[in-house]
Coordinates of C-alpha atoms in Angstrom, one line a residue:
Chain A
M1 CA -22.5 4.9 9.3
I2 CA -23.9 6.3 6.0
A3 CA -23.7 2.7 4.8
D4 CA -26.3 1.8 7.5
T5 CA -29.1 2.3 4.9
I6 CA -31.9 1.7 7.4
R7 CA -30.6 4.6 9.6
T8 CA -29.8 7.0 6.7
N9 CA -33.1 6.3 4.8
T10 CA -35.2 6.7 7.9
Y11 CA -33.6 10.0 8.8
R12 CA -33.9 11.1 5.2
L13 CA -37.6 10.3 5.1
G14 CA -38.2 11.7 8.6
I15 CA -36.7 15.0 7.4
L16 CA -38.3 15.1 3.9
R17 CA -41.8 14.3 5.3
N18 CA -41.4 17.5 7.5
R19 CA -41.0 19.8 4.4
K20 CA -43.8 22.1 5.7
A21 CA -42.0 22.5 9.0
M22 CA -38.6 22.9 7.3
E23 CA -39.5 25.3 4.5
G24 CA -37.7 28.6 5.0
K25 CA -36.7 27.7 8.6
V26 CA -33.5 27.5 10.6
V27 CA -32.1 24.1 11.6
L28 CA -29.4 23.0 14.1
D29 CA -27.8 19.6 13.4
V30 CA -26.2 18.4 16.7
G31 CA -23.2 16.2 16.0
A32 CA -23.4 16.6 12.3
G33 CA -20.6 14.2 11.3
T34 CA -20.2 14.3 7.5
G35 CA -23.1 16.7 7.3
V36 CA -25.4 14.4 5.4
L37 CA -28.4 15.2 7.7
S38 CA -27.8 18.9 7.3
I39 CA -27.9 18.6 3.5
F40 CA -31.2 16.6 3.8
C41 CA -32.6 19.5 5.8
A42 CA -31.5 22.0 3.1
Q43 CA -33.0 19.7 0.5
A44 CA -36.3 19.8 2.5
G45 CA -36.3 23.6 2.1
A46 CA -34.5 24.8 5.2
R47 CA -33.2 28.4 4.8
K48 CA -30.2 27.9 7.0
V49 CA -28.7 24.8 8.7
Y50 CA -26.0 25.1 11.4
A51 CA -24.0 21.8 11.3
V52 CA -22.2 21.6 14.6
E53 CA -19.5 18.9 14.9
A54 CA -16.6 18.6 17.4
S55 CA -14.5 15.9 15.8
S56 CA -12.1 16.2 12.9
I57 CA -14.7 14.6 10.5
V58 CA -15.9 18.2 10.3
E59 CA -13.3 18.8 7.6
Q60 CA -15.1 16.2 5.5
A61 CA -18.4 17.9 6.1
V62 CA -17.0 21.2 4.8
R63 CA -15.9 19.5 1.6
I64 CA -19.2 17.7 1.1
V65 CA -21.2 20.9 1.6
K66 CA -19.1 22.6 -1.0
L67 CA -19.3 19.6 -3.4
N68 CA -23.1 19.9 -3.1
S69 CA -23.1 23.7 -3.6
M70 CA -24.8 24.2 -0.3
E71 CA -22.4 26.7 1.3
D72 CA -25.0 29.4 1.3
R73 CA -27.5 27.3 3.3
V74 CA -25.4 24.9 5.4
E75 CA -22.9 26.4 7.7
V76 CA -20.4 23.9 9.2
I77 CA -19.2 24.9 12.7
K78 CA -16.4 23.0 14.4
G79 CA -16.9 22.8 18.1
T80 CA -18.9 21.2 20.9
L81 CA -22.5 22.1 21.0
E82 CA -22.1 23.3 24.6
T83 CA -19.6 26.0 23.6
V84 CA -20.5 27.2 20.1
D85 CA -22.2 30.5 19.6
L86 CA -25.0 30.6 17.0
P87 CA -26.1 33.9 15.5
E88 CA -29.8 33.0 16.0
Q89 CA -32.4 30.8 17.6
V90 CA -33.5 27.8 15.5
D91 CA -36.8 26.4 14.5
V92 CA -35.7 22.7 14.2
I93 CA -33.2 20.5 15.9
V94 CA -32.1 17.4 14.0
S95 CA -29.6 14.9 15.5
E96 CA -28.4 11.4 15.2
W97 CA -27.4 11.1 18.8
M98 CA -28.2 7.5 19.7
G99 CA -25.5 5.2 21.1
Y100 CA -25.6 1.5 21.7
A101 CA -28.6 0.5 23.8
L102 CA -29.7 4.1 23.1
L103 CA -27.8 5.8 25.9
H104 CA -24.3 4.2 25.9
E105 CA -22.0 7.1 25.0
S106 CA -24.9 8.9 23.4
M107 CA -25.1 12.6 22.6
L108 CA -28.5 13.1 24.1
N109 CA -27.1 15.5 26.7
S110 CA -26.0 17.7 23.9
V111 CA -29.4 17.6 22.2
I112 CA -31.0 18.6 25.5
F113 CA -28.5 21.4 25.9
A114 CA -29.2 22.6 22.4
R115 CA -33.0 22.4 22.9
D116 CA -32.8 24.4 26.1
K117 CA -30.4 27.0 24.7
W118 CA -31.2 27.4 21.0
L119 CA -34.7 26.0 20.1
K120 CA -37.5 28.5 19.7
P121 CA -40.6 27.9 21.7
G122 CA -42.8 25.5 19.7
G123 CA -39.8 24.3 17.6
L124 CA -39.5 20.9 16.2
I125 CA -37.1 18.1 17.3
L126 CA -36.3 15.2 14.9
P127 CA -36.6 12.5 16.1
D128 CA -38.7 13.5 19.1
K129 CA -39.4 10.2 20.9
A130 CA -37.2 7.3 22.0
E131 CA -38.2 4.0 23.5
L132 CA -36.3 1.2 25.1
F133 CA -37.3 -2.5 24.9
I134 CA -36.1 -5.7 26.5
A135 CA -36.7 -9.4 25.9
P136 CA -35.1 -12.6 27.4
I137 CA -32.9 -14.5 25.1
N138 CA -31.0 -17.8 24.8
D139 CA -27.7 -16.6 23.5
L140 CA -26.2 -19.7 21.9
V141 CA -22.9 -18.1 20.9
V142 CA -22.0 -17.3 24.5
E143 CA -23.3 -20.6 25.7
D144 CA -21.1 -22.4 23.2
R145 CA -18.1 -20.2 24.2
L146 CA -18.5 -21.1 27.8
N147 CA -19.2 -24.8 27.2
F148 CA -16.1 -24.9 25.0
W149 CA -13.8 -25.1 28.0
S150 CA -15.5 -28.3 29.2
T151 CA -14.8 -29.9 25.8
V152 CA -11.1 -29.2 25.8
K153 CA -10.3 -32.3 27.8
S154 CA -11.9 -34.7 25.4
Q155 CA -10.3 -32.8 22.4
Y156 CA -6.8 -32.1 23.7
G157 CA -6.5 -34.2 26.9
V158 CA -6.1 -31.1 29.1
D159 CA -8.8 -30.2 31.6
M160 CA -9.5 -26.5 31.2
S161 CA -12.9 -26.5 32.8
S162 CA -11.7 -23.9 35.3
M163 CA -11.6 -21.4 32.5
T164 CA -15.4 -21.3 32.3
D165 CA -15.8 -19.1 35.3
F166 CA -13.0 -16.8 34.1
A167 CA -14.5 -16.5 30.7
K168 CA -17.9 -15.8 32.3
K169 CA -16.3 -13.0 34.4
C170 CA -14.6 -11.5 31.3
I171 CA -18.0 -11.4 29.5
M172 CA -19.8 -9.9 32.6
N173 CA -17.1 -7.3 33.1
R174 CA -17.4 -5.8 29.6
D175 CA -18.6 -2.3 29.5
I176 CA -21.3 -3.3 27.0
T177 CA -21.8 -6.3 24.8
V178 CA -23.2 -5.5 21.3
N179 CA -24.4 -8.5 19.3
L180 CA -26.7 -9.1 16.4
V181 CA -29.4 -11.2 18.2
T182 CA -31.0 -13.8 16.1
V183 CA -34.8 -13.8 16.1
E184 CA -34.8 -17.5 17.0
D185 CA -32.9 -16.7 20.2
V186 CA -35.6 -14.3 21.5
L187 CA -37.8 -16.1 24.0
S188 CA -40.8 -13.8 24.4
H189 CA -42.5 -10.8 23.0
P190 CA -40.5 -7.6 23.8
S191 CA -41.5 -5.4 26.7
K192 CA -41.1 -1.6 26.6
F193 CA -39.5 -0.4 29.8
A194 CA -38.8 3.2 29.1
D195 CA -39.9 6.2 27.0
L196 CA -38.1 9.5 26.4
D197 CA -39.9 12.5 25.1
L198 CA -37.2 14.7 23.7
Y199 CA -39.3 17.9 24.2
T200 CA -39.4 17.4 28.0
V201 CA -36.6 15.0 29.0
T202 CA -33.9 16.5 31.2
M203 CA -30.3 15.7 31.9
E204 CA -31.4 14.9 35.4
N205 CA -33.9 12.3 34.0
L206 CA -31.1 10.7 32.1
R207 CA -29.2 9.8 35.3
S208 CA -31.9 7.3 36.0
V209 CA -33.7 5.9 33.0
R210 CA -35.7 3.0 34.5
G211 CA -38.8 1.0 34.1
G212 CA -40.3 -2.4 34.9
F213 CA -40.8 -5.1 32.3
R214 CA -42.8 -8.3 32.2
C215 CA -42.3 -11.0 29.5
E216 CA -44.1 -14.3 29.0
C217 CA -41.9 -17.0 27.4
F218 CA -43.0 -18.6 24.2
G219 CA -41.9 -22.1 25.2
S220 CA -39.4 -24.3 26.9
S221 CA -35.9 -22.9 26.8
S222 CA -33.2 -21.4 28.9
I223 CA -32.7 -17.7 29.5
N224 CA -29.1 -16.8 29.8
A225 CA -29.3 -13.1 28.9
F226 CA -31.6 -10.2 28.2
C227 CA -31.4 -8.2 25.0
V228 CA -32.1 -4.5 25.0
W229 CA -32.8 -2.3 22.0
F230 CA -34.4 1.0 21.1
A231 CA -36.6 2.8 18.6
V232 CA -36.8 6.5 17.8
T233 CA -39.8 8.2 16.2
F234 CA -40.0 11.1 13.7
A235 CA -43.3 12.9 14.1
G236 CA -44.6 13.8 10.6
E237 CA -47.4 15.6 8.9
D238 CA -48.9 12.2 8.0
K239 CA -48.0 9.3 10.2
P240 CA -44.9 9.0 12.4
L241 CA -41.9 7.2 11.1
V242 CA -40.0 4.8 13.3
L243 CA -36.4 3.8 13.2
S244 CA -36.3 0.5 15.1
T245 CA -33.2 -1.5 16.1
S246 CA -35.2 -4.5 17.2
P247 CA -34.0 -8.0 16.4
F248 CA -37.3 -8.4 14.5
S249 CA -36.4 -5.4 12.2
P250 CA -33.7 -5.2 9.5
E251 CA -30.2 -5.0 10.9
T252 CA -28.7 -1.6 11.8
H253 CA -25.1 -0.8 12.9
W254 CA -26.5 -0.5 16.5
K255 CA -27.4 -4.3 16.5
Q256 CA -28.6 -5.1 20.1
A257 CA -27.1 -4.9 23.5
V258 CA -26.9 -8.1 25.5
L259 CA -27.0 -8.3 29.3
Y260 CA -25.8 -11.7 30.5
L261 CA -27.2 -13.5 33.6
D262 CA -24.9 -15.0 36.2
E263 CA -26.7 -18.3 35.7
A264 CA -29.0 -19.5 33.0
V265 CA -32.7 -20.0 34.1
D266 CA -34.8 -22.7 32.6
V267 CA -38.2 -21.5 31.4
M268 CA -41.4 -23.0 30.0
Q269 CA -44.3 -21.6 28.0
D270 CA -45.8 -18.6 29.8
T271 CA -43.0 -18.4 32.4
K272 CA -43.0 -14.7 33.3
S273 CA -39.7 -12.8 33.6
T274 CA -40.1 -9.4 35.2
G275 CA -37.7 -6.8 36.4
T276 CA -36.5 -3.3 36.8
R277 CA -33.6 -1.8 34.9
R278 CA -31.8 1.2 36.2
R279 CA -28.7 2.9 35.1
E280 CA -25.5 1.7 36.7
E281 CA -24.7 5.0 38.5
E282 CA -27.7 4.2 40.7
D283 CA -26.8 0.7 41.6
D284 CA -25.6 0.1 45.1
Chain B
M1 CA -7.0 -18.8 21.2
I2 CA -7.4 -22.4 22.3
A3 CA -10.5 -22.4 20.2
D4 CA -8.3 -22.0 17.1
T5 CA -8.1 -25.7 16.6
I6 CA -5.6 -25.6 13.7
R7 CA -3.2 -23.8 16.0
T8 CA -3.7 -25.9 19.1
N9 CA -3.8 -29.2 17.2
T10 CA -0.7 -28.4 15.3
Y11 CA 1.2 -27.4 18.4
R12 CA 0.0 -30.5 20.2
L13 CA 1.1 -32.8 17.4
G14 CA 4.4 -30.8 17.0
I15 CA 5.1 -31.5 20.6
L16 CA 3.9 -35.1 20.9
R17 CA 5.8 -36.1 17.8
N18 CA 9.0 -35.0 19.6
R19 CA 8.4 -37.4 22.5
K20 CA 12.0 -38.8 22.2
A21 CA 13.4 -35.3 22.6
M22 CA 11.0 -34.5 25.4
E23 CA 11.3 -37.6 27.5
G24 CA 12.9 -36.8 30.9
K25 CA 13.9 -33.3 29.7
V26 CA 13.5 -29.7 30.9
V27 CA 11.3 -27.4 28.8
L28 CA 10.8 -23.6 28.9
D29 CA 7.4 -22.3 27.6
V30 CA 7.9 -18.7 26.6
G31 CA 4.6 -16.7 27.0
A32 CA 2.7 -19.7 28.4
G33 CA -0.7 -18.1 28.5
T34 CA -3.1 -20.6 30.0
G35 CA -0.3 -23.2 30.1
V36 CA -1.8 -25.6 27.6
L37 CA 1.4 -26.0 25.7
S38 CA 3.3 -26.7 28.9
I39 CA 0.9 -29.4 29.7
F40 CA 1.3 -30.9 26.3
C41 CA 5.0 -31.0 26.9
A42 CA 4.5 -32.8 30.3
Q43 CA 2.2 -35.2 28.5
A44 CA 5.0 -35.8 26.0
G45 CA 7.2 -36.9 28.9
A46 CA 9.0 -33.7 30.0
R47 CA 10.5 -34.0 33.5
K48 CA 10.0 -30.3 34.2
V49 CA 8.3 -27.5 32.3
Y50 CA 8.9 -23.8 33.2
A51 CA 5.8 -21.9 32.1
V52 CA 6.7 -18.2 32.0
E53 CA 3.9 -15.7 31.5
A54 CA 3.9 -12.0 32.3
S55 CA 0.2 -11.2 32.0
S56 CA -2.5 -11.9 34.6
I57 CA -3.7 -14.9 32.6
V58 CA -1.0 -16.6 34.6
E59 CA -3.4 -17.1 37.5
Q60 CA -5.6 -19.3 35.2
A61 CA -2.5 -21.3 34.2
V62 CA -1.9 -22.0 37.9
R63 CA -5.4 -23.3 38.3
I64 CA -5.3 -25.4 35.1
V65 CA -2.0 -27.0 36.1
K66 CA -3.5 -28.0 39.5
L67 CA -6.7 -29.2 37.9
N68 CA -4.5 -31.6 35.7
S69 CA -2.4 -32.6 38.7
M70 CA 0.7 -31.4 37.0
E71 CA 2.1 -29.2 39.8
D72 CA 5.2 -31.5 40.2
R73 CA 6.1 -31.2 36.6
V74 CA 4.8 -27.8 35.4
E75 CA 6.1 -24.7 37.3
V76 CA 4.2 -21.6 36.4
I77 CA 6.3 -18.5 36.8
K78 CA 4.8 -15.0 36.6
G79 CA 7.1 -12.5 35.0
T80 CA 8.7 -11.4 31.8
L81 CA 11.1 -13.9 30.2
E82 CA 13.8 -11.2 30.2
T83 CA 13.7 -10.9 34.0
V84 CA 12.9 -14.4 35.4
D85 CA 15.5 -16.5 37.0
L86 CA 15.3 -20.2 36.2
P87 CA 17.1 -22.7 38.4
E88 CA 18.6 -24.5 35.5
Q89 CA 19.3 -24.5 31.7
V90 CA 16.6 -26.1 29.5
D91 CA 16.7 -28.8 26.8
V92 CA 13.7 -27.5 24.9
I93 CA 12.0 -24.1 24.2
V94 CA 8.4 -24.1 23.1
S95 CA 6.6 -20.9 22.3
E96 CA 3.6 -19.7 20.5
W97 CA 5.1 -16.3 19.8
M98 CA 3.7 -15.4 16.4
G99 CA 1.8 -12.1 15.9
Y100 CA -0.3 -11.0 12.9
A101 CA 1.8 -11.1 9.7
L102 CA 4.2 -13.1 11.9
L103 CA 6.1 -10.2 13.5
H104 CA 3.4 -7.6 14.4
E105 CA 3.6 -7.4 18.2
S106 CA 5.2 -10.8 18.2
M107 CA 7.2 -12.3 21.1
L108 CA 10.0 -13.6 18.9
N109 CA 12.5 -11.2 20.7
S110 CA 11.7 -13.1 24.0
V111 CA 12.2 -16.4 22.3
I112 CA 15.6 -15.3 21.0
F113 CA 16.5 -14.0 24.5
A114 CA 15.4 -17.3 26.1
R115 CA 17.4 -19.3 23.5
D116 CA 20.6 -17.3 24.1
K117 CA 20.3 -17.3 27.9
W118 CA 18.6 -20.6 28.8
L119 CA 18.8 -23.2 26.0
K120 CA 21.5 -25.8 26.4
P121 CA 23.8 -26.2 23.4
G122 CA 22.1 -28.6 20.9
G123 CA 18.7 -27.9 22.5
L124 CA 15.4 -28.1 20.6
I125 CA 13.2 -25.1 19.6
L126 CA 9.6 -25.7 18.7
P127 CA 8.7 -24.5 16.2
D128 CA 12.1 -23.9 14.7
K129 CA 11.4 -22.3 11.4
A130 CA 9.2 -19.4 10.2
E131 CA 8.5 -18.3 6.6
L132 CA 6.7 -15.3 5.2
F133 CA 4.7 -15.3 2.0
I134 CA 3.1 -12.7 -0.2
A135 CA 0.6 -12.6 -3.1
P136 CA -1.3 -9.9 -5.0
I137 CA -5.0 -9.8 -4.3
N138 CA -8.1 -8.0 -5.5
D139 CA -9.8 -7.1 -2.2
L140 CA -13.4 -6.7 -3.2
V141 CA -14.5 -5.6 0.3
V142 CA -12.3 -2.5 0.4
E143 CA -13.1 -1.8 -3.3
D144 CA -16.8 -1.9 -2.5
R145 CA -16.3 0.3 0.6
L146 CA -14.4 2.9 -1.4
N147 CA -16.8 2.8 -4.3
F148 CA -19.7 3.2 -1.9
W149 CA -19.1 6.9 -1.6
S150 CA -19.7 7.4 -5.3
T151 CA -23.0 5.7 -5.0
V152 CA -24.4 7.9 -2.2
K153 CA -25.6 10.6 -4.7
S154 CA -27.8 8.2 -6.6
Q155 CA -29.1 6.7 -3.4
Y156 CA -29.6 9.7 -1.2
G157 CA -29.2 12.7 -3.5
V158 CA -26.1 13.9 -1.7
D159 CA -22.7 13.9 -3.4
M160 CA -20.2 12.4 -1.0
S161 CA -17.6 11.3 -3.5
S162 CA -15.1 13.4 -1.7
M163 CA -15.1 10.8 1.1
T164 CA -13.4 8.2 -1.1
D165 CA -10.0 9.8 -0.6
F166 CA -10.6 10.2 3.1
A167 CA -11.7 6.6 3.5
K168 CA -8.7 5.5 1.6
K169 CA -6.4 7.5 3.9
C170 CA -8.1 5.9 6.9
I171 CA -7.4 2.4 5.5
M172 CA -3.8 3.2 4.6
N173 CA -3.1 4.8 8.0
R174 CA -4.1 1.7 9.9
D175 CA -1.3 0.1 11.9
I176 CA -2.2 -3.3 10.3
T177 CA -5.2 -4.6 8.5
V178 CA -6.1 -8.2 9.3
N179 CA -8.7 -9.8 7.1
L180 CA -9.7 -13.3 6.1
V181 CA -8.7 -13.3 2.4
T182 CA -10.9 -15.3 0.1
V183 CA -9.0 -17.8 -2.1
E184 CA -10.9 -16.4 -5.1
D185 CA -9.3 -12.9 -4.4
V186 CA -5.7 -14.2 -4.6
L187 CA -4.3 -13.4 -8.1
S188 CA -1.2 -15.5 -8.3
H189 CA 0.7 -18.3 -6.7
P190 CA 2.3 -17.1 -3.4
S191 CA 5.9 -16.0 -3.3
K192 CA 8.1 -16.7 -0.2
F193 CA 10.0 -13.6 0.6
A194 CA 11.6 -14.3 4.0
D195 CA 12.8 -17.3 6.1
L196 CA 13.7 -17.2 9.8
D197 CA 15.8 -20.0 11.4
L198 CA 15.0 -19.8 15.1
Y199 CA 18.3 -21.4 16.0
T200 CA 20.3 -18.6 14.4
V201 CA 18.1 -15.5 14.0
T202 CA 19.2 -12.5 16.1
M203 CA 17.2 -9.5 17.4
E204 CA 19.4 -7.4 15.0
N205 CA 18.1 -9.5 12.1
L206 CA 14.5 -8.8 13.2
R207 CA 15.0 -5.1 12.6
S208 CA 15.1 -5.7 8.9
V209 CA 13.3 -8.8 7.7
R210 CA 13.2 -8.3 4.0
G211 CA 13.2 -10.2 0.8
G212 CA 12.2 -9.9 -2.9
F213 CA 9.2 -11.5 -4.4
R214 CA 8.0 -12.3 -7.9
C215 CA 4.4 -13.3 -8.7
E216 CA 2.9 -14.1 -12.1
C217 CA -0.8 -13.3 -12.2
F218 CA -3.3 -16.1 -13.1
G219 CA -5.5 -13.9 -15.4
S220 CA -7.1 -10.5 -16.0
S221 CA -7.9 -8.7 -12.8
S222 CA -7.0 -5.7 -10.8
I223 CA -4.4 -5.7 -7.9
N224 CA -5.5 -3.4 -5.1
A225 CA -3.5 -5.0 -2.3
F226 CA -0.9 -7.6 -1.3
C227 CA -1.7 -10.2 1.2
V228 CA 1.0 -11.4 3.6
W229 CA 0.9 -14.6 5.8
F230 CA 3.3 -17.0 7.5
A231 CA 3.9 -20.6 8.2
V232 CA 6.0 -22.1 11.1
T233 CA 7.5 -25.6 11.1
F234 CA 8.0 -28.1 13.8
A235 CA 10.9 -30.4 13.1
G236 CA 10.0 -33.9 14.0
E237 CA 11.4 -37.4 14.2
D238 CA 9.5 -38.3 11.1
K239 CA 8.5 -35.5 8.8
P240 CA 8.2 -31.8 9.8
L241 CA 4.8 -30.4 10.7
V242 CA 3.7 -27.1 9.3
L243 CA 1.3 -24.6 10.8
S244 CA 0.3 -22.5 7.9
T245 CA -1.9 -19.3 7.9
S246 CA -2.2 -19.2 4.1
P247 CA -5.6 -18.2 2.6
F248 CA -5.3 -21.6 0.9
S249 CA -5.2 -23.4 4.3
P250 CA -8.0 -23.7 6.9
E251 CA -8.7 -20.5 8.8
T252 CA -6.7 -19.6 11.9
H253 CA -7.2 -16.6 14.2
W254 CA -4.2 -15.0 12.5
K255 CA -6.2 -14.7 9.2
Q256 CA -4.0 -12.7 6.7
A257 CA -2.5 -9.3 6.7
V258 CA -3.5 -7.0 3.9
L259 CA -1.3 -4.2 2.5
Y260 CA -3.3 -1.8 0.3
L261 CA -1.9 0.0 -2.7
D262 CA -2.5 3.7 -3.3
E263 CA -4.0 2.9 -6.7
A264 CA -5.2 -0.4 -8.1
V265 CA -3.2 -1.8 -11.0
D266 CA -4.8 -3.7 -13.9
V267 CA -3.1 -7.0 -14.7
M268 CA -3.4 -9.8 -17.2
Q269 CA -2.4 -13.4 -17.3
D270 CA 1.4 -13.7 -16.5
T271 CA 1.7 -10.1 -15.5
K272 CA 4.6 -10.1 -13.1
S273 CA 4.5 -8.2 -9.8
T274 CA 7.8 -8.0 -8.0
G275 CA 9.0 -6.1 -5.0
T276 CA 10.9 -5.9 -1.8
R277 CA 9.4 -5.8 1.6
R278 CA 11.2 -4.2 4.5
R279 CA 10.2 -3.4 8.0
E280 CA 8.8 0.0 8.5
E281 CA 11.6 1.1 10.8
E282 CA 13.8 1.0 7.8
D283 CA 11.6 3.1 5.5
D284 CA 12.8 6.6 4.7

């Protein structure tokens, strides 16, 4: 994860640019992992950072904090955010909570819990805004994979075309498909379909993150999937800093999420694709 | 799997080249999957093929056999080889049983069971020979991944060098590491360390597949791992046909297995690396 330089650099800058807000303050790092964000906060002047991490990676965080002689300022706490007891309220919450497609197995619930229980009124959350985007794509990899079964007969003399449906079902039944989408496969400008303000979003809101979208296709092609990605924003003293996982931005470990259609749809220039996305729990 | 053309083509040729042995004969396909090998056998002239498959992919095999109008010759049977009851003894056993590094989660036990229970005396097994090879390598990917932690300080101002040991442990503790080894990373000619004759090998033999190896390095480098791969051979009326998963052969889905050393060892030209490999169950 640290090797995802886009992610780590953006977090680092997002924290360092908030020196004024960090100076002498108390920070809570939700899901601290190896503790690298906690150390960035201490470097930005935080008086105390509580690095809360539930998994066994916490042992590495303890070693790293020692190695950097930060024991006096960074306190590593093993436990879930929901159960730990901090000695004080905090001025800042920092967290790298985003899952694939933003919310897939994300830790946003823990950040909301932390905000409601431990953040002082007027405190800072980094990042403080999340946005979801969508665009129709022509996924050539999956198209090739499905077409493959129709080519087996000419290649091996065995008709395996009946596998196309089965392969399609396997792809559709996946919990989530995460691919690196090629810019050339994106068929329109992206459409933002949801916004989350981390100061106000509630766990109840997360049960149904939804929004309409409207995309106009660049030219003749075939839509066989929609691609979903996110961006999060760090407010700053100067201008805000955006960590984007768009296919138009440099690659991150989040790549993009791909939602396949049952059937591909041919499109021309300016063909509009519109829709509403809601979380599965809400589907009939 | 079918998309692994090296695998499928070699099996197809290995079967078709045995037309004389197949003609009018009865075949058992152990772990038939989609049934493609069974159909190759029918195409090679088999009178009857029993395609035994335990997983739910068997339903696809049934559809594919129908699609190819082979129902009279290919009988798909859902079940484990160890429990199915065939109406007759067979002349030929065909199976694609090989796992990573040949024996990792392989189905060779089922092939041996099938041979002992169902193969007529003098019957044919395809493939009938398996060989294991080893060579020292310099795995640059893992070296870079481990070195990475020493570079975090200069990049982000946080000393994370203590993660190197942890990352190394994570790599060593993996059940098996399967990578595509680059030819340039291989530091010597390969050494064959084990042979299996499918007509005679026993389940007891499989508990301890072992053999010595001796490799002489090409030149100055550093060995940080050994790479293991296999080849299987189809006897034929003309010359035998080899399906090799060597890093020097075209890529297959088996790639190669990589066994990392605790510490890298510097070598020069003609440095000898020797050893014995035994299955883990035997380790102290």
